[in-house]
Coordinates of C-alpha atoms in Angstrom, one line a residue:
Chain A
X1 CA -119.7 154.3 -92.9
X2 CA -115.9 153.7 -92.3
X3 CA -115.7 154.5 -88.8
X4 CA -112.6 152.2 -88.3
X5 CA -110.1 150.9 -91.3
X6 CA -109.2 147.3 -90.0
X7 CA -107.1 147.1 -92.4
X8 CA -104.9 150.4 -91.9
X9 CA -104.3 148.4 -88.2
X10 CA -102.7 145.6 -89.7
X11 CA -100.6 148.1 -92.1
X12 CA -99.7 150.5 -88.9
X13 CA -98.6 147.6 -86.9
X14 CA -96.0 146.5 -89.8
X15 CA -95.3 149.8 -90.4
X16 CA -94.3 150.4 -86.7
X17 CA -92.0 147.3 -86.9
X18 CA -89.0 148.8 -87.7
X19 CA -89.2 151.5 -84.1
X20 CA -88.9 148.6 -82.1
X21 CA -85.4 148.0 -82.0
X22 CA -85.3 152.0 -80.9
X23 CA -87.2 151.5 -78.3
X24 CA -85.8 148.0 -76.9
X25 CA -81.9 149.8 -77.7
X26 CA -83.6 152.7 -75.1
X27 CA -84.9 150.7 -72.5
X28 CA -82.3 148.2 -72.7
X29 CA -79.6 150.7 -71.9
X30 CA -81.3 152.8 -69.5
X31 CA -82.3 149.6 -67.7
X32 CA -78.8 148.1 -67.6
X33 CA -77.1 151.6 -66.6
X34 CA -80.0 152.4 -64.2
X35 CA -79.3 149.1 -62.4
X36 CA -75.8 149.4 -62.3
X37 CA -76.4 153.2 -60.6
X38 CA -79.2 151.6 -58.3
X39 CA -76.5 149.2 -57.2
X40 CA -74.1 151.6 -56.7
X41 CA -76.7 153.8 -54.9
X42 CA -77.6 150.9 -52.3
X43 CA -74.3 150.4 -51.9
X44 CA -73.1 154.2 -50.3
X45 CA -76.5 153.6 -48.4
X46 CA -75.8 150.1 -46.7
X47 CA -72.3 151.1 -46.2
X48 CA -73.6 154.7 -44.2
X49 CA -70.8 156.6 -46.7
X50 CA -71.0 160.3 -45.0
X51 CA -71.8 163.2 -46.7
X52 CA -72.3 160.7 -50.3
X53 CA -75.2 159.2 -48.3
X54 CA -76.5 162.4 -47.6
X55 CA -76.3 163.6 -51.0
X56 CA -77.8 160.2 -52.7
X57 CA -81.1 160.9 -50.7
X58 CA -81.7 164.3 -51.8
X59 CA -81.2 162.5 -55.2
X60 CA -83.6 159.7 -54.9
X61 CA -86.2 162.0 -53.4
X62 CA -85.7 164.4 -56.5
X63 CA -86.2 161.6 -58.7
X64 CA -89.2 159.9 -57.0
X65 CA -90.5 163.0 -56.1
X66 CA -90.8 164.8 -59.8
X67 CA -92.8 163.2 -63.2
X68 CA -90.5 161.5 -65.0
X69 CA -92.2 163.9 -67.9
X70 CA -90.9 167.3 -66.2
X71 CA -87.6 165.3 -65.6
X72 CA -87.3 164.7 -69.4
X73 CA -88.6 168.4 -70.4
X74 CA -86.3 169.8 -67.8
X75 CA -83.2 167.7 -68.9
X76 CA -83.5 168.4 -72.7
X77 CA -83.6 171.9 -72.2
X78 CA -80.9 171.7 -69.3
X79 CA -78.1 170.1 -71.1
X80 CA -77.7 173.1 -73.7
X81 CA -77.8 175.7 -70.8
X82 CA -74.9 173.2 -69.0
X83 CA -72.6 173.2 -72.1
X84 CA -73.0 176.9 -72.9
X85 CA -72.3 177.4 -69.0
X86 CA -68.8 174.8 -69.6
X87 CA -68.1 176.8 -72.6
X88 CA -67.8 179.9 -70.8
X89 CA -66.2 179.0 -67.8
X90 CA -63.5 177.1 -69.8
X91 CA -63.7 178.5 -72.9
X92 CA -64.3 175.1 -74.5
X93 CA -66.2 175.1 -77.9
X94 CA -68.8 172.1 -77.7
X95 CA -71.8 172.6 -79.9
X96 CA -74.9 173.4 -77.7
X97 CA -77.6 171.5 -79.7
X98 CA -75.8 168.5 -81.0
X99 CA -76.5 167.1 -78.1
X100 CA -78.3 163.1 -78.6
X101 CA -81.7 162.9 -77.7
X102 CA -81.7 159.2 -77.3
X103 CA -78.8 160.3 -74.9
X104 CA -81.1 162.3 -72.7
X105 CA -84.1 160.1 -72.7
X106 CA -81.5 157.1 -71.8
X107 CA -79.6 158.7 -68.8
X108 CA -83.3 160.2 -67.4
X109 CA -84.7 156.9 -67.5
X110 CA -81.7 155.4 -66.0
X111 CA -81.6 157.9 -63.0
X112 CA -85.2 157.1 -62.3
X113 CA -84.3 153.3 -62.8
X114 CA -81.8 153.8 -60.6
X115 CA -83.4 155.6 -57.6
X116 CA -86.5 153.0 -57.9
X117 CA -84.2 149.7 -58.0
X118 CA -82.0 151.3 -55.2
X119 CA -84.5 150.0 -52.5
X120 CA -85.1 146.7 -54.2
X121 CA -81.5 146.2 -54.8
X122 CA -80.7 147.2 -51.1
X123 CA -83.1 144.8 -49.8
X124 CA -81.9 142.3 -51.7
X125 CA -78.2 142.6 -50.8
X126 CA -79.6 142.6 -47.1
X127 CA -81.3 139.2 -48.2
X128 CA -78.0 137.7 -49.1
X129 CA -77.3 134.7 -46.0
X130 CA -74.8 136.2 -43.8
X131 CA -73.3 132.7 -43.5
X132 CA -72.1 132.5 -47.1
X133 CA -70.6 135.6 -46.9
X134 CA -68.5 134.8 -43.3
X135 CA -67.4 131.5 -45.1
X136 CA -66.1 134.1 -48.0
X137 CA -64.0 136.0 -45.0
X138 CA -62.9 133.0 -43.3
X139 CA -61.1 132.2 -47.1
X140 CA -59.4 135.7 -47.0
X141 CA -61.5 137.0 -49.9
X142 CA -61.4 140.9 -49.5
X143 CA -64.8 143.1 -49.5
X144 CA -64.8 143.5 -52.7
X145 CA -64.5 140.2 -53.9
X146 CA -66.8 138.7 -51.3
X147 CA -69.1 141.2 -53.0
X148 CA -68.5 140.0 -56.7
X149 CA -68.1 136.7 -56.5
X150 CA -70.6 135.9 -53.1
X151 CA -72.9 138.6 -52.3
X152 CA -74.3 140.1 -55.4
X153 CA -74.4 136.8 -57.8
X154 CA -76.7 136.1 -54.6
X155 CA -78.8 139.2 -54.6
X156 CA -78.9 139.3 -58.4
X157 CA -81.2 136.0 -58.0
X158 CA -83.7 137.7 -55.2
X159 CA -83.7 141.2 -57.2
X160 CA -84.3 139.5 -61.0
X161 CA -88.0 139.5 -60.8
X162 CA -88.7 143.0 -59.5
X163 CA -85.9 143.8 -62.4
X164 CA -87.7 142.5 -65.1
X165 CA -91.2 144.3 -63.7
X166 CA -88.1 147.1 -63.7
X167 CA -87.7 146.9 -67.4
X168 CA -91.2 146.1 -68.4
X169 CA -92.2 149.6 -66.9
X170 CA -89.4 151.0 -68.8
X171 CA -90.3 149.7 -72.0
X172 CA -93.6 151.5 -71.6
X173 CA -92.3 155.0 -69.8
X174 CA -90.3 154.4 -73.3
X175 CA -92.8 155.6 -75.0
X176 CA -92.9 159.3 -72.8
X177 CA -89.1 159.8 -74.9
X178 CA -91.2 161.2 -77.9
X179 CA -91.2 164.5 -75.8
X180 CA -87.8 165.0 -76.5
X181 CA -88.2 164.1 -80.1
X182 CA -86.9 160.8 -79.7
X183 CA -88.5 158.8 -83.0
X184 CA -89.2 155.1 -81.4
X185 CA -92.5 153.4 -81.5
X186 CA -94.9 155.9 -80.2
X187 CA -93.5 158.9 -81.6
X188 CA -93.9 157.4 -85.3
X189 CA -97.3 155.9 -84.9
X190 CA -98.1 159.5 -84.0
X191 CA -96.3 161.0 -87.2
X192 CA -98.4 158.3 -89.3
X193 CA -101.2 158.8 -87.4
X194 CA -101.0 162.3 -88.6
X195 CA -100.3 161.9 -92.1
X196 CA -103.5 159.8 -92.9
X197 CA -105.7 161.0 -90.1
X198 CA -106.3 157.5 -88.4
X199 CA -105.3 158.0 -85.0
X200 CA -107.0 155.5 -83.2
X201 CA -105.6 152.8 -86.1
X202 CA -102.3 153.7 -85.6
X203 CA -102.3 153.7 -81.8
X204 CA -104.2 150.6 -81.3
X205 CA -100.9 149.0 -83.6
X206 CA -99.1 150.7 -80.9
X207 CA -100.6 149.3 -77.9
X208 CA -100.8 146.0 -79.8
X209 CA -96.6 146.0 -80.2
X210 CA -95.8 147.2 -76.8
X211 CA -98.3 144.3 -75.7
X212 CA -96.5 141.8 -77.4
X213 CA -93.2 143.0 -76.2
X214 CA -94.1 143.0 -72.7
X215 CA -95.7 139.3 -72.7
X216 CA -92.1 138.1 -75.0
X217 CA -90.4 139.5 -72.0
X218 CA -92.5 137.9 -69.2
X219 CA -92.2 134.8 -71.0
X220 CA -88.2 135.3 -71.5
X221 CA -88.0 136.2 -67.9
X222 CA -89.8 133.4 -66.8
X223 CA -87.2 130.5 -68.1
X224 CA -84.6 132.7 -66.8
X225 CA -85.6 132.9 -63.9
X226 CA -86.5 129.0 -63.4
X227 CA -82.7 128.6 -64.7
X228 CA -81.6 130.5 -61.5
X229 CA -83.5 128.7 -59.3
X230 CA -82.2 125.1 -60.2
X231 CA -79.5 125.2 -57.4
X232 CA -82.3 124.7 -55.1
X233 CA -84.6 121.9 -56.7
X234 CA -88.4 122.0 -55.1
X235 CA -89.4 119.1 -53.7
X236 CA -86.0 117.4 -53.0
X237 CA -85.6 116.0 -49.3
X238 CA -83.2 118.7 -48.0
X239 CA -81.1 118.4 -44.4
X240 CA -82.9 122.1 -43.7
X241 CA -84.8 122.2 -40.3
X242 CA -87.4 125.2 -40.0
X243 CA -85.1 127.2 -38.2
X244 CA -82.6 127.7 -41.0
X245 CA -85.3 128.8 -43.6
X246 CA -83.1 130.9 -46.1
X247 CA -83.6 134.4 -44.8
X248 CA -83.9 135.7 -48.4
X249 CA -87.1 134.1 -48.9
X250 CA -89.2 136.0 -45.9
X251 CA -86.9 139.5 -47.3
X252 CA -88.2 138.7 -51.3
X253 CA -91.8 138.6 -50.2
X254 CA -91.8 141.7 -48.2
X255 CA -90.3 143.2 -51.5
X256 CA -92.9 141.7 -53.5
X257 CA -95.3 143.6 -50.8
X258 CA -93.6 146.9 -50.8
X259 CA -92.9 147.0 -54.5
X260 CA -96.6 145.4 -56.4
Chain B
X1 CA -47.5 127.9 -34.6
X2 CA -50.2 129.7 -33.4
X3 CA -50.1 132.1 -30.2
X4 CA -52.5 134.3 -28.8
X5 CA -51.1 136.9 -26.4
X6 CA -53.7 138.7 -23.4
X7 CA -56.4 138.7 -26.0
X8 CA -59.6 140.5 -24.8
X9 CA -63.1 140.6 -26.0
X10 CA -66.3 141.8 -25.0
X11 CA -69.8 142.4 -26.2
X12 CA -71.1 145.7 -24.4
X13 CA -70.5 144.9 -21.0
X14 CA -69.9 141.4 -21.3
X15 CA -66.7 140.2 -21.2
X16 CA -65.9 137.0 -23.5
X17 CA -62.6 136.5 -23.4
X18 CA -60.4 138.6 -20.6
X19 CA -56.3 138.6 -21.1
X20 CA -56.4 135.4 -22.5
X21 CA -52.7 133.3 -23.8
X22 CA -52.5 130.5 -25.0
X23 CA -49.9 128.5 -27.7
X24 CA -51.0 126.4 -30.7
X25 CA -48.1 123.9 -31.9
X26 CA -47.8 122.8 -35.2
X27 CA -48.8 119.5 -36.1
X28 CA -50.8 118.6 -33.5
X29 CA -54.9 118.6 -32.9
X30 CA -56.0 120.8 -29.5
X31 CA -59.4 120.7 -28.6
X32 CA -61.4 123.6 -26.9
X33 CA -64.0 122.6 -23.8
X34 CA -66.3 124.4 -22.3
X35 CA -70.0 125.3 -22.0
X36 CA -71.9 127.5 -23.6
X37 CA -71.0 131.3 -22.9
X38 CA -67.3 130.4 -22.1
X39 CA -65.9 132.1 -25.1
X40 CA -64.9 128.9 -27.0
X41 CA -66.1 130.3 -30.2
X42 CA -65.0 133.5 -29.4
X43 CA -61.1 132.4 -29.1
X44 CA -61.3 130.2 -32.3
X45 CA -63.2 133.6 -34.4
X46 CA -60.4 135.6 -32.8
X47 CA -57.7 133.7 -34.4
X48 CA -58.4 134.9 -38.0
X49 CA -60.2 138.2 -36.8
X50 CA -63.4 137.1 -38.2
X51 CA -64.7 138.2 -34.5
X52 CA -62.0 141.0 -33.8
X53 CA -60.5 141.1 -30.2
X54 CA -60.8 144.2 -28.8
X55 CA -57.1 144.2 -27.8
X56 CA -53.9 141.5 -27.5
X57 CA -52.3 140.1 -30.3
X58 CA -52.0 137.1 -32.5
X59 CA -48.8 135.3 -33.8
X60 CA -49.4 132.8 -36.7
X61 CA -45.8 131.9 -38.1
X62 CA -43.6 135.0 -38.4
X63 CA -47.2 137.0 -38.6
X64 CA -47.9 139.4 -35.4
X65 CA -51.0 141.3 -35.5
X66 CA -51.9 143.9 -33.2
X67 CA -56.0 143.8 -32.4
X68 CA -55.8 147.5 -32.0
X69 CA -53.8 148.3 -34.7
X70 CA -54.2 146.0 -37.5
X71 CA -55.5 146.9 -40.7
X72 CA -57.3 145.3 -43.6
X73 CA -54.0 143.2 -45.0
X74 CA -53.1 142.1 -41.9
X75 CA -56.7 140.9 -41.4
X76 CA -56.0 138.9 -45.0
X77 CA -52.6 137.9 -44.2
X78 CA -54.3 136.1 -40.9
X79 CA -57.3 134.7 -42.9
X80 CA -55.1 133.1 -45.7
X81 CA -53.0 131.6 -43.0
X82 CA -56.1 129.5 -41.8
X83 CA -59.6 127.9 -42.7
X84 CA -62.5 127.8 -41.0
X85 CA -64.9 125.3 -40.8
X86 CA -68.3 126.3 -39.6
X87 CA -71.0 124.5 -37.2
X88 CA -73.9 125.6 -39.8
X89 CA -71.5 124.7 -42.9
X90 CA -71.5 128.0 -44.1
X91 CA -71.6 126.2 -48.0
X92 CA -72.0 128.6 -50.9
X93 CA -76.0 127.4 -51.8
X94 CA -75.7 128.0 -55.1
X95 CA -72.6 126.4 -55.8
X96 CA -71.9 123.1 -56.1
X97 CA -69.8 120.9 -53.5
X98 CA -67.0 121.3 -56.1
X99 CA -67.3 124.9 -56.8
X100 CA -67.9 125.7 -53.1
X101 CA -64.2 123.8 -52.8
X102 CA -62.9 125.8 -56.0
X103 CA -63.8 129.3 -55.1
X104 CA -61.5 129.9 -52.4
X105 CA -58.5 128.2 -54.8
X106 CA -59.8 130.7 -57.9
X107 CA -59.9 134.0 -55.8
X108 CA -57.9 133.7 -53.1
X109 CA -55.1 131.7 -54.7
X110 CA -55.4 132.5 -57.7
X111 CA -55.7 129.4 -59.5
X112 CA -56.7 129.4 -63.0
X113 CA -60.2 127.1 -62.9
X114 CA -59.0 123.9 -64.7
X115 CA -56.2 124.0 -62.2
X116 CA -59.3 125.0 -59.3
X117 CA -61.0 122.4 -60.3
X118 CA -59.1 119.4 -60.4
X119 CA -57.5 120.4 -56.9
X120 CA -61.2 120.7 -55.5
X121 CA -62.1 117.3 -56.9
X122 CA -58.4 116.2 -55.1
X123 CA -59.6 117.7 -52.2
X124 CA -63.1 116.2 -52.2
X125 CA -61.4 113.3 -52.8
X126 CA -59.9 113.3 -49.2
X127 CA -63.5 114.2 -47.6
X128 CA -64.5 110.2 -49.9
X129 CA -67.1 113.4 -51.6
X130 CA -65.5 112.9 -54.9
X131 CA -68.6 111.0 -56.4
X132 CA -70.9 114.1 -55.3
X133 CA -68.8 117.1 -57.1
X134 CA -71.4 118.3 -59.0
X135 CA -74.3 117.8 -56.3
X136 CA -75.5 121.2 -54.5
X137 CA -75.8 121.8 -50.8
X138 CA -79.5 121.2 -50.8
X139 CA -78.8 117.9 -52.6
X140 CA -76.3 116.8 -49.7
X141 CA -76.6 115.4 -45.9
X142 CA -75.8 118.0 -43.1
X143 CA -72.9 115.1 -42.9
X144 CA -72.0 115.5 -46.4
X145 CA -72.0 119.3 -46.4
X146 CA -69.8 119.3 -43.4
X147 CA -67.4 117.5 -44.8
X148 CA -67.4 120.0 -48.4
X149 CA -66.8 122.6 -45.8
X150 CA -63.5 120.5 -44.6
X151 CA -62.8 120.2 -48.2
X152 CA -62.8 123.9 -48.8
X153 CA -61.0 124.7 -45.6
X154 CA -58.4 121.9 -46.2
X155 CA -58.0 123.2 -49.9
X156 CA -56.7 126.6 -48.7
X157 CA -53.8 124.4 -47.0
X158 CA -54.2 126.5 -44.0
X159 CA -51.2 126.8 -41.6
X160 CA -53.9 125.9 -38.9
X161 CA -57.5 124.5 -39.5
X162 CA -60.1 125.8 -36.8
X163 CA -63.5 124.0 -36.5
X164 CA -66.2 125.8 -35.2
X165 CA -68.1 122.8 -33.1
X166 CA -68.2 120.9 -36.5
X167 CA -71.0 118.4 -35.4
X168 CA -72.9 120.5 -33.0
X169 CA -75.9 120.8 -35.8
X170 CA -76.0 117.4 -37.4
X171 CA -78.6 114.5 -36.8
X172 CA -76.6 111.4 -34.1
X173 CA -76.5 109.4 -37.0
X174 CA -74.4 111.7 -38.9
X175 CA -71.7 112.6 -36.8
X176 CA -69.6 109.4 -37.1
X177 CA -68.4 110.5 -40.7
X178 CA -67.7 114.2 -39.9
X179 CA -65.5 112.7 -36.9
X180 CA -64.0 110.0 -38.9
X181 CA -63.2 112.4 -41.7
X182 CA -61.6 114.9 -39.1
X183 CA -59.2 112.5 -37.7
X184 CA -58.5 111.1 -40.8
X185 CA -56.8 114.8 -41.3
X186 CA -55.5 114.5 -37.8
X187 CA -53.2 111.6 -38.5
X188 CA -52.0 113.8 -41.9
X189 CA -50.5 115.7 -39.2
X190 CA -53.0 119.2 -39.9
X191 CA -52.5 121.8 -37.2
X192 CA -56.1 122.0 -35.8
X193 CA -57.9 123.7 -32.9
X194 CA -61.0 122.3 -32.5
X195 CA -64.0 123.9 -30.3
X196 CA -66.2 121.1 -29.7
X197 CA -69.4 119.7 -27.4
X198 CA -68.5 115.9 -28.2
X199 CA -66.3 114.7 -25.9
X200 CA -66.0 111.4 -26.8
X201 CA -64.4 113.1 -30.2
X202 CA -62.5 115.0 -28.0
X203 CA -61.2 112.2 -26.4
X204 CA -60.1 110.0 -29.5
X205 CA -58.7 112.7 -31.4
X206 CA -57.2 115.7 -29.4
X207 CA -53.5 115.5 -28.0
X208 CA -54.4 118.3 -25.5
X209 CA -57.5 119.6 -24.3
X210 CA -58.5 122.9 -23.3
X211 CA -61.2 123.9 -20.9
X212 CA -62.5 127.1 -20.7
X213 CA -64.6 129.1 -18.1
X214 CA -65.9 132.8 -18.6
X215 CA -63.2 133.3 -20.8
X216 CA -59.9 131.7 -18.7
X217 CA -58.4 128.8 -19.1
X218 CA -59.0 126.3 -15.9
X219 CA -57.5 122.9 -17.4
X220 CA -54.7 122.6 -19.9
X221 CA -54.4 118.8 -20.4
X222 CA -53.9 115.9 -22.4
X223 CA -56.9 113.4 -22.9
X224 CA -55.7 110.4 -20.4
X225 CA -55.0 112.8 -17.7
X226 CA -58.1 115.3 -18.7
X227 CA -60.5 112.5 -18.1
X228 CA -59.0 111.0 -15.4
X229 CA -58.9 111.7 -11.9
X230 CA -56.1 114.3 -11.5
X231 CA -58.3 117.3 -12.5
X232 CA -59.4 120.4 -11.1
X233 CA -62.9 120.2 -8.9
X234 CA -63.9 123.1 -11.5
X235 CA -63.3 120.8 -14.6
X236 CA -64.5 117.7 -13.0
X237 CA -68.3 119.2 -12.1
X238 CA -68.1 120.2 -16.0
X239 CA -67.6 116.6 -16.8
X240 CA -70.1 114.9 -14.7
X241 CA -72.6 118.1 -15.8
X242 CA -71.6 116.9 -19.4
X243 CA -72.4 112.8 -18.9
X244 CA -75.3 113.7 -16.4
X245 CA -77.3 116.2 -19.3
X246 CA -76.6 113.1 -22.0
X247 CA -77.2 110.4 -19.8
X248 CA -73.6 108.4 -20.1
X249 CA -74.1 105.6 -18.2
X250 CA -70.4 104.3 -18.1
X251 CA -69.2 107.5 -17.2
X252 CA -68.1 107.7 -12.6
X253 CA -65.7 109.7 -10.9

């Protein structure tokens, strides 16, 4: 009995190969833009703007509150209705259907990247020492570039790690884009699956790629991350007394807590 | 030239500093006495705005700003005018004592980063840090770290330098090269106002001394006649408070 066709698994998994940059192109983008929105997100929040703050927490609760599958659905079939709306109302001429499925898939994922890293982001920010960035005011830097160059490069170093978990959940909720008929890993195995009947072969190759992905990133993630700690070597006698723990540290474990 | 006209400040019902005036002159080192709660910080912060009065004004060159009607680039104009340099250090952590001194040349002056760089190792240079450039904050003594904060102040070429009780958080043993560093820069003939706790620094360095009480000014002297016996009964108890809490034994009025 041929219950399961080792080899087919092998064949599958090479087969599948070629998706990968498809799905790494998707969650790479809607990772990088979802951050960049997240940012911007935790920034109208600490910064109290009126009525934008208002309207950024309707939008995160939206986004948190709502499947990211009905998001997907609802966006693929909102877009067309959108144009055709545009088209009326300006008498513009843009083709309802040619819209880019990748383009929807990337810009739902990113909102949802966005209103989950908001928080992280935020608390990171907060994290930043307040002493650093008083010594960037005393030398007449202006808010913005006491953001660039000061407070963010410092957040950026506290927030990395929940980022990468970030974009290792994205490479996964990748896979959801098949919905939309976005052809990436999952949606082919599913198409060869199909064709020869072998299911399970084809999504154990799946599950074996996205695997392998995830543990490349950890590992990628990890000597990154070590790089960005070097400012700070462990175990080096430093002037620090107890009372002038970095506050970052205490702020990036309660992170770790809220976000695990 | 730095003057501060009836500047007033107050946290909730507390008042720091209450019409306060008082003249900087160019070129020379004044020191700010006091103990703690007498708004000694709270003048120097007021200076560049980093703690904004609540009213008054303050006149640094041909600059006037308003407290209750200045806006952001007035705020700059101030800043650029002076450097601060902080009791905690206030170092960039993940810089290095170089960058910290280069960041402020790169962003503020706009200094392309060769040109950033070599003026930071100049400046380091004058703090005798040169040999640590590339060394981080971590790596350094508080002693050391103080003095990359002069380095980054001094690199700004501020119009006045104000020191924030520059020696208030280091270890005994490490204040002799913070205070040796800072006259050093006094004889350079750097406008400085200098809020401090030491007054035997005080005393070897300031041409006039300051002391302040619930935000006025009781004593406006220099050192010889501060410390001696002409004073005010106010600023005298201050004194012997002073060499009583650190045990000077040499010390009688």
């Amino acid at each position: 009995m041929n219950l399961i066709d080792f080899g087919a698994i092998g064949d599958y998994t090479v087969a599948l190969l070629p998706y990968i940059p498809l799905t790494l192109a998707l969650s790479v983008a809607a990772t990088a833009l979802g951050t960049v929105i997240g940012l911007a997100l935790a920034l109208v929040k600490l910064a109290r703007v009126p009525v934008l703050s208002q309207i950024t927490a309707v939008l995160v609760s939206y986004l948190r509150g709502t499947p990211i599958l009905v998001q997907l659905l609802l966006n693929v079939n909102a877009v067309p209705i959108a144009i055709l709306y545009l088209n009326h109302a300006f008498g513009t001429a843009y083709d309802a259907l040619a819209l880019s499925p990748f383009l929807v898939a990337t810009l739902t994922f990113a909102m949802n990247e966005a209103a989950y890293s908001s928080e992280s982001i935020r608390a990171a920010l907060l994290s930043v020492d307040r002493r650093e960035i008083e010594a960037a005011h005393a030398l007449g830097m202006t808010g913005w570039q006491t953001l660039r160059r000061v407070t963010i490069p410092s957040a950026a170093v506290v927030a990395f790690p929940t980022l990468v978990n970030n974009f290792i959940g994205m490479l996964k909720q990748s896979s959801l884009a098949f919905v939309v008929s976005v052809v990436e890993v999952t949606a082919y195995a599913k198409i060869i699956g199909a064709r020869d009947y072998r299911f399970f072969e084809a999504y154990l190759a799946t599950a074996i790629i996205y695997w392998a992905l995830t543990v490349i990133v950890e590992q990628i993630a990890r000597v990154v991350e070590r790089r960005m700690q070097r400012p700070r070597p462990a175990g080096r006698a430093s002037r620090r007394t107890a009372r002038e723990v970095p506050p970052h540290v205490s702020a990036a474990i309660a992170e770790e807590v809220r976000f695990s | 030239m730095i003057r501060l006209e009836r500047i007033s400040k107050a946290f909730g019902q507390r008042t720091i500093l209450d019409e306060l005036t008082i003249e900087f002159a160019e070129g020379r080192v004044t020191a700010v006495v006091g103990s703690s709660g007498a708004g000694k910080s709270t003048l120097l912060r007021s200076i560049d705005f980093l703690e904004r009065p609540d009213r008054g004004t303050v006149t640094i060159g041909d600059l006037t700003v308003d407290a209750a009607r200045a806006d952001r680039a007035q705020i700059l104009q101030l800043r650029r005018r002076t450097a601060m340099v902080f009791q905690q250090f206030h170092l960039f952590s993940r810089k290095t004592a170089q960058e910290n001194v280069a960041e402020g040349l790169r962003v503020v002056r706009g200094l392309g980063r060769r040109d950033a760089e070599r003026e930071a190792l100049v400046q380091l240079d004058r703090v005798g840090l040169s040999s640590h450039a590339g060394h981080y904050p971590a790596q350094l003594s508080g002693g050391q770290q103080q003095r990359v904060g002069i380095a980054r102040a001094l690199a700004m070429r501020p119009q006045a330098l104000l020191l924030d009780e520059p020696t208030s958080a280091l270890d005994p043993e490490l204040v002799g090269e913070v205070l040796a560093t800072v006259r050093g820069i006094a004889e350079q003939g750097q406008t400085m106002v200098i809020v401090s706790h030491e007054m035997n620094f005080v005393r070897q360095v300031a041409e006039r001394i300051v002391f302040l009480e619930h935000g006025r000014v009781v004593e406006d002297a220099p050192p010889e006649e501060f410390f001696g016996v002409g004073v005010q009964d106010r600023t005298r108890a201050f004194l012997r408070e002073y060499h009583l809490a650190r045990g000077t034994p040499d010390y009688q009025i």
